[in-house]
PDB file of C-alpha atoms in Angstrom:
ATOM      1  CA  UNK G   1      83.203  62.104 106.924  1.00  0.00           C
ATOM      2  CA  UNK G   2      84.391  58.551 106.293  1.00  0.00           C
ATOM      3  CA  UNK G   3      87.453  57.695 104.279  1.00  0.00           C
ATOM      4  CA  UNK G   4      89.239  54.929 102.920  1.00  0.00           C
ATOM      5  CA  UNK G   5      92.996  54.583 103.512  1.00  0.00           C
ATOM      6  CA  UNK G   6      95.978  51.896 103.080  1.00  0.00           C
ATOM      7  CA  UNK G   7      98.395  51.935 106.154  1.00  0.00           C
ATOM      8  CA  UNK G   8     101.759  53.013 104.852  1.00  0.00           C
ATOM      9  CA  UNK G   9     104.088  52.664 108.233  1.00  0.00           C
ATOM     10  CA  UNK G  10     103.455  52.072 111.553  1.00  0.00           C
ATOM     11  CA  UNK G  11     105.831  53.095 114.655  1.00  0.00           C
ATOM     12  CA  UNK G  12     105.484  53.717 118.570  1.00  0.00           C
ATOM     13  CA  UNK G  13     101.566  53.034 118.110  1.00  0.00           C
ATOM     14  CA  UNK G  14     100.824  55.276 115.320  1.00  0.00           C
ATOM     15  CA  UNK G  15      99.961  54.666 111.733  1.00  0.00           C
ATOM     16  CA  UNK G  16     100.478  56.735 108.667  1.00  0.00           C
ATOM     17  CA  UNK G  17      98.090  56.284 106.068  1.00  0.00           C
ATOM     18  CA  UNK G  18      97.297  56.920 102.509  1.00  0.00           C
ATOM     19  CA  UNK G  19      93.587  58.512 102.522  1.00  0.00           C
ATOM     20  CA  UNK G  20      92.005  57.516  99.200  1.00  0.00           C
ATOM     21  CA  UNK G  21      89.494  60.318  99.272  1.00  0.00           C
ATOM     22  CA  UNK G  22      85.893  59.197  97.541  1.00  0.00           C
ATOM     23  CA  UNK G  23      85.975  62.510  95.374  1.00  0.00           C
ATOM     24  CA  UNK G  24      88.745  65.417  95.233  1.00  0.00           C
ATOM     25  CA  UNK G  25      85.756  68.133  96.844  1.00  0.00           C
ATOM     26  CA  UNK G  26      86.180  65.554 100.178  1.00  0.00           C
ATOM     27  CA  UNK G  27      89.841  66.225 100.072  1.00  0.00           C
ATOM     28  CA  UNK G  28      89.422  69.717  99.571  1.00  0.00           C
ATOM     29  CA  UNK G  29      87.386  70.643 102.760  1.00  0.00           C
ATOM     30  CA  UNK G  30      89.354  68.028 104.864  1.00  0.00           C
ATOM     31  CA  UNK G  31      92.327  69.996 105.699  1.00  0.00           C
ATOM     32  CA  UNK G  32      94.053  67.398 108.174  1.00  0.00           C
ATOM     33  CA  UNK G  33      96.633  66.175 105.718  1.00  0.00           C
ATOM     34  CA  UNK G  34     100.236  66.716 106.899  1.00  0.00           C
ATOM     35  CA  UNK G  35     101.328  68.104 103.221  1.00  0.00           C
ATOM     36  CA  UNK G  36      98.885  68.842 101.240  1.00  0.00           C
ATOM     37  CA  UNK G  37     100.895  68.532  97.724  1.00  0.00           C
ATOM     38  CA  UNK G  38     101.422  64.967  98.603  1.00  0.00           C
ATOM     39  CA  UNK G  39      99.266  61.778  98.850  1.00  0.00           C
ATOM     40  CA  UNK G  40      96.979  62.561 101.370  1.00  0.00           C
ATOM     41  CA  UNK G  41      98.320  61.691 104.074  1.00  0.00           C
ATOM     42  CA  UNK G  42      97.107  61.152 107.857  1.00  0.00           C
ATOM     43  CA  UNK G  43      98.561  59.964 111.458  1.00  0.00           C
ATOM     44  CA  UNK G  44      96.079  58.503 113.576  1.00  0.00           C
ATOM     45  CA  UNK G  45      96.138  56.450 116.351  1.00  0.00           C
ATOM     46  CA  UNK G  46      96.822  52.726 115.617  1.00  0.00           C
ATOM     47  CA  UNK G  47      94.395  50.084 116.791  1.00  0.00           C
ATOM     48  CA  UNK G  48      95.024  45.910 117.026  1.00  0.00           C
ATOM     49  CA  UNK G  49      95.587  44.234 113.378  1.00  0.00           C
ATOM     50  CA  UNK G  50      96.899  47.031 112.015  1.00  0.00           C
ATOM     51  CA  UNK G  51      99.557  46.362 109.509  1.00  0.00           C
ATOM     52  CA  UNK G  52     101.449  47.898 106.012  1.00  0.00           C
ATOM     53  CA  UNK G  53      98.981  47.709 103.244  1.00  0.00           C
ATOM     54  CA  UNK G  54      96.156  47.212 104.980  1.00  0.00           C
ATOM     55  CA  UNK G  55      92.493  48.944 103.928  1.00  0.00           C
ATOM     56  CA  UNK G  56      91.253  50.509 106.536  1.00  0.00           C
ATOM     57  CA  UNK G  57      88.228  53.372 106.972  1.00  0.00           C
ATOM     58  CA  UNK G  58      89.207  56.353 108.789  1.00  0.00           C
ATOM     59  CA  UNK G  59      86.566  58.916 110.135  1.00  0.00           C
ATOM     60  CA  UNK G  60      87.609  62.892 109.364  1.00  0.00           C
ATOM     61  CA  UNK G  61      85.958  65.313 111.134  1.00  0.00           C
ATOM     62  CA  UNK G  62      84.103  67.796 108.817  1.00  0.00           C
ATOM     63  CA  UNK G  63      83.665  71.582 108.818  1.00  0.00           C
ATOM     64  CA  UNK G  64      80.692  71.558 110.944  1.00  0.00           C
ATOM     65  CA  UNK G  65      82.971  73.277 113.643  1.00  0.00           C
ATOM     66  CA  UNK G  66      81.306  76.696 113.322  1.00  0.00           C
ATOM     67  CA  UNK G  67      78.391  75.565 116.298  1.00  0.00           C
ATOM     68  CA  UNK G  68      81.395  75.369 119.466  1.00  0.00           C
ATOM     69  CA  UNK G  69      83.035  78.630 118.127  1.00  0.00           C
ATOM     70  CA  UNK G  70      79.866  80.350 118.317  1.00  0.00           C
ATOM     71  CA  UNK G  71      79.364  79.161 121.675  1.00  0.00           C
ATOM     72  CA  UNK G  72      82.022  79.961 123.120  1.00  0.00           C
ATOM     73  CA  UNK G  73      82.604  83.308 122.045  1.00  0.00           C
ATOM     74  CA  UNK G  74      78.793  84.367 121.666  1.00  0.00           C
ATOM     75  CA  UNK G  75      77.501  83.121 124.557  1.00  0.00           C
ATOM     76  CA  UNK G  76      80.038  85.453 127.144  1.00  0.00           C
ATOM     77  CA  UNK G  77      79.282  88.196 125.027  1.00  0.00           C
ATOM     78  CA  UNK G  78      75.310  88.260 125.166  1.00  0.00           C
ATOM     79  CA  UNK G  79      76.052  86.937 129.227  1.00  0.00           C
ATOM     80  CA  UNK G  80      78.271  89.970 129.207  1.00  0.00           C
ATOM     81  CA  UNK G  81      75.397  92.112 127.869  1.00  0.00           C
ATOM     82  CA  UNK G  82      72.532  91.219 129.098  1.00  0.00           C
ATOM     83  CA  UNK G  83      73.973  90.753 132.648  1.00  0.00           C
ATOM     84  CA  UNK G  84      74.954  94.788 132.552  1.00  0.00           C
ATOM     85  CA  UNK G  85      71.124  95.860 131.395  1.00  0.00           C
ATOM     86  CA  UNK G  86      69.682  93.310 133.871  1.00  0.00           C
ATOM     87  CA  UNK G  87      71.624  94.980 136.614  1.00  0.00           C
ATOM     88  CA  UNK G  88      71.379  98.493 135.539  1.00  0.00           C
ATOM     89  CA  UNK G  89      67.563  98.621 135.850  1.00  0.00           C
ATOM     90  CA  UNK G  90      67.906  96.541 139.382  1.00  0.00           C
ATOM     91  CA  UNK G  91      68.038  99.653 141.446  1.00  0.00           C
ATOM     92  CA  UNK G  92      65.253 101.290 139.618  1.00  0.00           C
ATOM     93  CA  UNK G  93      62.969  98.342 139.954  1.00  0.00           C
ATOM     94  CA  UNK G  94      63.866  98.109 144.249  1.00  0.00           C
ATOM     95  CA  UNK G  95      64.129 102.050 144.435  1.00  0.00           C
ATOM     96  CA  UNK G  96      61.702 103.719 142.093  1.00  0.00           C
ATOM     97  CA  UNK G  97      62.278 105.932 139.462  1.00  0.00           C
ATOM     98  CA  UNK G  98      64.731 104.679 136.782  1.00  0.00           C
ATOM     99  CA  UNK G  99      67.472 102.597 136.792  1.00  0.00           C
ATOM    100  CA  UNK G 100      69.988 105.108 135.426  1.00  0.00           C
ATOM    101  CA  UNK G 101      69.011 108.207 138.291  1.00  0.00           C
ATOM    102  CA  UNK G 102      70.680 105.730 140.965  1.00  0.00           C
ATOM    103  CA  UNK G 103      74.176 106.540 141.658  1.00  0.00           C
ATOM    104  CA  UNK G 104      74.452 102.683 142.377  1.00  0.00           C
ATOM    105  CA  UNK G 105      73.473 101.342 138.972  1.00  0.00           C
ATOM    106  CA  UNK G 106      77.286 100.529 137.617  1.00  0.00           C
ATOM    107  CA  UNK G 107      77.505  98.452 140.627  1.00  0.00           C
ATOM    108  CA  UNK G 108      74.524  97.204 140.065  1.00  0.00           C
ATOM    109  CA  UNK G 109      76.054  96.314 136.702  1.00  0.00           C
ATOM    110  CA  UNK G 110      78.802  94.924 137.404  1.00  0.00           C
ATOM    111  CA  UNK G 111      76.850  92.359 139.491  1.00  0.00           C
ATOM    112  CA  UNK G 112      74.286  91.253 136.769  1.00  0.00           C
ATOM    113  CA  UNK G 113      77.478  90.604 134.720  1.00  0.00           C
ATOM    114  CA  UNK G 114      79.381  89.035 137.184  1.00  0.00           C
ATOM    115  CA  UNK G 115      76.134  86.727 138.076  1.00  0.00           C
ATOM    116  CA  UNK G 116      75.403  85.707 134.546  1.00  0.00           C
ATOM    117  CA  UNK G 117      78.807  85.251 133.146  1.00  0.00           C
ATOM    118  CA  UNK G 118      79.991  82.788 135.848  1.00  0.00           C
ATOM    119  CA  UNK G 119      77.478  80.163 135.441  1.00  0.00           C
ATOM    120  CA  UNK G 120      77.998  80.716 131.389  1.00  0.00           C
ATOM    121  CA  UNK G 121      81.635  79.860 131.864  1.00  0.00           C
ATOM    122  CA  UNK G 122      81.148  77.263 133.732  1.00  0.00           C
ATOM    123  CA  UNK G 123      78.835  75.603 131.223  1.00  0.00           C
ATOM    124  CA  UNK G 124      81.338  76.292 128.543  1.00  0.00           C
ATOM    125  CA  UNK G 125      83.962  74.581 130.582  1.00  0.00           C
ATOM    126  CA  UNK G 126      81.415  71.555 130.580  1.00  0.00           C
ATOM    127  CA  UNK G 127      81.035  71.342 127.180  1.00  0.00           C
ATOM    128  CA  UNK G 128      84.599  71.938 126.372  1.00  0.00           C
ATOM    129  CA  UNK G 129      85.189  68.974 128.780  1.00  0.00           C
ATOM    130  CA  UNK G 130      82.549  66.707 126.905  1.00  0.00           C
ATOM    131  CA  UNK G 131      84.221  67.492 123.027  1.00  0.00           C
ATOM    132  CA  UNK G 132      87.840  66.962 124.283  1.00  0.00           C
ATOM    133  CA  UNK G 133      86.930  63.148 125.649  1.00  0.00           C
ATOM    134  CA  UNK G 134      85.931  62.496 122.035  1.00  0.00           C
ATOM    135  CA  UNK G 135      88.738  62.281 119.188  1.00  0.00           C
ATOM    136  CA  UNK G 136      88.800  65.586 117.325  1.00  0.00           C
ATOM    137  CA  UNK G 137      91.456  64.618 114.513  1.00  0.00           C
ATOM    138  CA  UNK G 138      91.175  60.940 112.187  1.00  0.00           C
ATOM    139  CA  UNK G 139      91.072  58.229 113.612  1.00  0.00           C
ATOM    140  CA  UNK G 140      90.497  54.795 112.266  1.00  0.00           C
ATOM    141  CA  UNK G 141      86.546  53.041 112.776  1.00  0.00           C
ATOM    142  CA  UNK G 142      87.430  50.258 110.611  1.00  0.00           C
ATOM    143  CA  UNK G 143      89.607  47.741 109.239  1.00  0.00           C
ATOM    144  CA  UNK G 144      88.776  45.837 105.550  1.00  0.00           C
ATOM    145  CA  UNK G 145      89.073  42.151 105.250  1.00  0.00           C
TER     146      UNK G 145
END
């Protein structure tokens, strides 16, 4: 979400500033201010023209963070899962007979896991990768007059 601010202070190429939230539910669901009983206030990085007083827009990340924490603990888990059944029944379907009569079938197990969870690691690692290069706290997108 986007927010007004005023730059209160400025040192080794960070700015503190005011937020001036558009309505106190924005303020509520923010959660980055540094003390909450105060002005809310922010650090973010400070860009050229920056300087005390001046109106600037600063862009908040909202609560939509729910979508990477289900990834990366849901996705293992059903990798986890599914890679154990997969395997199980591997022996039965090379064999005959079912999956659970071979001796060989934890093994078997183990494998399916170990062949499905790598790859899903890997892709979280990706991702992970891709969301750190962006900003994840404030950070200013525009300066007023």
């Amino acid at each position: 979400m986007r927010e007004r601010g005023i730059v209160r202070t400025i040192s080794d190429g960070m700015a503190k500033v005011i937020v001036v939230p558009a309505s106190p539910e924005s303020c509520d669901s923010c959660g980055v201010c540094e003390d909450p009983s105060r002005n809310a206030e922010v650090t973010v990085e400070a860009v050229d023209g920056l300087y005390p007083g001046k109106r600037v827009w600063i862009e908040v990340p909202g609560d939509g963070e729910l979508g990477p924490a289900v990834v990366v603990f849901l996705l293992p888990v059903l990798a986890i899962l599914v890679g154990a059944i997969l395997g199980a029944m591997l022996p039965g379907w090379f064999l005959g007979g079912t999956a659970l009569e071979s001796g060989t079938s934890t093994w078997f197990a183990l494998l399916g896991v170990v062949l499905l969870l790598v790859p899903v690691l890997i892709l979280i690692r990706i991702i992970d990768r891709g969301r750190s290069r962006r900003e994840s706290g404030p950070r200013i997108v525009g300066i007023e007059g």
